[in-house]
XYZ file of C-alpha atoms in Angstrom:
189
model
C -14.909 1.175 25.192
C -13.867 3.858 22.947
C -12.701 2.761 18.532
C -11.337 5.684 17.141
C -10.574 5.910 13.247
C -8.443 8.407 12.008
C -8.994 10.387 14.442
C -12.995 10.522 14.479
C -15.181 8.938 17.461
C -16.626 5.778 15.070
C -18.126 3.776 18.377
C -18.464 3.688 21.948
C -20.054 1.004 23.582
C -19.549 -2.142 25.644
C -15.818 -3.157 25.301
C -16.795 -6.768 23.829
C -18.970 -5.332 21.402
C -16.510 -2.385 20.132
C -13.641 -4.872 20.059
C -15.884 -7.140 18.358
C -16.508 -4.365 15.798
C -13.128 -3.642 15.262
C -11.977 -7.564 14.860
C -14.619 -8.032 12.113
C -13.531 -4.555 10.424
C -9.741 -5.742 10.544
C -10.444 -8.824 9.236
C -11.816 -7.732 5.802
C -9.430 -7.117 3.426
C -10.409 -3.221 1.791
C -8.361 -3.393 -1.320
C -9.252 -0.206 -3.267
C -9.369 3.108 -1.137
C -9.841 6.778 -2.608
C -8.750 9.576 -0.423
C -10.495 12.866 0.705
C -10.722 15.623 -1.936
C -8.676 17.754 0.695
C -5.556 17.602 -0.639
C -2.991 18.252 2.445
C 0.115 18.131 0.245
C 1.426 19.596 -3.290
C 1.997 16.149 -4.187
C -0.603 13.619 -2.638
C -2.510 10.429 -3.694
C -6.658 10.190 -4.762
C -6.525 6.491 -4.897
C -4.591 3.250 -4.093
C -5.976 -0.355 -5.243
C -5.089 -3.887 -5.920
C -5.387 -6.171 -9.453
C -4.334 -8.928 -11.266
C -2.009 -7.573 -14.158
C -5.238 -7.453 -16.839
C -6.636 -4.535 -14.662
C -9.235 -6.928 -12.668
C -9.571 -5.813 -9.043
C -8.447 -7.691 -6.520
C -9.065 -8.365 -2.701
C -7.597 -11.779 -2.722
C -4.109 -12.480 -4.194
C -3.428 -15.800 -5.871
C 0.469 -17.098 -4.578
C 1.091 -18.085 -7.749
C 0.304 -14.969 -9.910
C 1.308 -11.644 -10.004
C -0.726 -8.452 -8.701
C -0.430 -4.416 -9.345
C -0.374 -2.169 -6.451
C -1.894 0.950 -8.509
C -2.077 4.357 -7.168
C -3.211 7.984 -8.362
C -0.954 10.774 -7.259
C -1.923 14.366 -7.771
C 0.128 17.206 -8.243
C -0.776 20.667 -7.271
C 2.482 22.405 -7.884
C 5.368 21.163 -10.410
C 8.344 19.288 -8.307
C 11.397 17.709 -9.225
C 12.356 16.412 -5.831
C 9.513 13.571 -4.735
C 9.648 10.192 -4.675
C 6.790 7.496 -4.225
C 6.802 4.239 -1.661
C 5.023 1.334 -0.101
C 5.394 -0.381 2.744
C 3.949 -3.706 2.839
C 3.561 -5.274 5.790
C 1.742 -8.919 7.074
C -1.259 -7.998 9.562
C 1.012 -8.380 12.111
C 3.038 -5.886 11.688
C 5.705 -7.901 10.104
C 7.749 -5.970 7.569
C 7.840 -7.391 4.411
C 9.484 -4.434 1.489
C 9.737 -0.932 0.763
C 10.347 -0.634 -2.505
C 10.391 3.354 -4.010
C 10.001 4.915 -7.235
C 13.493 5.868 -7.145
C 14.539 2.313 -6.857
C 13.230 1.562 -10.371
C 14.875 4.497 -11.853
C 18.877 4.394 -11.301
C 18.479 6.159 -7.722
C 17.277 9.147 -9.647
C 13.580 10.669 -9.094
C 11.411 11.480 -11.802
C 10.295 15.386 -12.076
C 6.378 15.946 -11.865
C 4.892 18.404 -13.542
C 1.246 19.856 -12.681
C -1.582 17.243 -13.186
C -2.492 13.900 -12.387
C -0.452 10.635 -12.910
C -1.452 6.909 -12.373
C 1.088 4.897 -11.279
C 1.922 1.392 -10.151
C 4.196 -1.477 -8.817
C 3.955 -4.933 -10.125
C 4.377 -7.588 -7.448
C 5.943 -10.723 -8.573
C 3.643 -14.208 -8.294
C 5.016 -16.758 -5.591
C 6.913 -13.743 -3.915
C 4.760 -13.850 -0.748
C 3.485 -16.581 0.862
C -0.217 -17.122 1.676
C -1.079 -14.404 4.359
C -2.825 -11.350 4.966
C -1.277 -7.953 4.116
C -1.820 -4.124 4.426
C -0.085 -1.096 2.905
C 1.109 2.050 3.391
C 1.694 4.643 0.855
C 3.594 7.910 1.112
C 5.830 10.524 -0.729
C 8.817 12.337 0.398
C 11.682 14.431 -0.310
C 14.649 11.402 0.057
C 16.624 12.426 3.209
C 14.734 15.680 4.131
C 11.359 14.997 4.615
C 7.584 13.699 4.320
C 5.317 14.706 1.953
C 2.106 12.803 2.299
C 1.800 9.647 4.679
C -1.064 7.069 4.365
C -1.057 4.537 6.935
C -2.430 0.987 6.137
C -4.712 2.306 3.882
C -5.591 -0.889 1.881
C -5.414 -4.687 3.146
C -5.700 -7.875 1.179
C -4.957 -11.693 1.518
C -2.544 -14.110 -0.529
C -4.504 -17.218 -0.918
C -2.888 -20.931 -1.265
C -3.659 -22.361 -4.614
C -1.026 -24.834 -5.017
C 2.544 -22.871 -4.047
C 4.980 -24.769 -1.508
C 5.362 -21.955 0.554
C 3.736 -22.316 4.118
C 3.418 -19.313 7.158
C 6.042 -20.188 9.638
C 4.689 -19.531 12.902
C 7.850 -19.054 14.285
C 8.870 -17.050 17.724
C 11.384 -14.950 15.767
C 10.279 -11.960 13.343
C 11.515 -12.084 9.733
C 12.879 -8.470 8.163
C 12.756 -6.607 5.199
C 13.271 -8.477 1.937
C 14.264 -6.423 -0.892
C 12.585 -6.488 -3.631
C 12.497 -4.796 -7.201
C 9.336 -4.100 -7.982
C 9.586 -1.142 -11.110
C 7.361 1.475 -11.029
C 5.392 2.275 -13.970
C 4.451 5.827 -14.026
C 2.369 7.769 -16.229
C 0.600 11.436 -16.488
C -2.693 11.171 -17.364
C -3.754 14.853 -17.616
């Protein structure tokens, strides 16, 4: 049996051993990811990570408290047409929400000068049910083309701490929730 990771062979071995390794790795939250230094696009990501609003790093999120999905963007050429977005899904691939930067800017795209930017979406407390989640992040020219796309780069768990929400293991799939998560955006160099 063969296990691949981003196009590279990660493990070859007996099927049971490879499956156990895969499941062990998938089950562990990894809420901080630094991308390779090789920039493939003129607007690409350097890092994505989760924090509490006070900046404390998180891999587990209290269901009652807000948290931030932070990311650093590196711009090698000025662009006036690029937007950012995240795709938040449960670990079972059920879509939850897909906020974009232009959603919080009256549909307008922010102009980007050459440099590095820190950005974050703040997710309110009591929004997600206790479960495990994963995040895909991308930059794109809306309705034209993708610029950079990184699938399932971070995962985290929302833990139950006293909410009245419960996971529903029903045979149907619930769909996308439209959440307004304003994108905070600042140039750092």
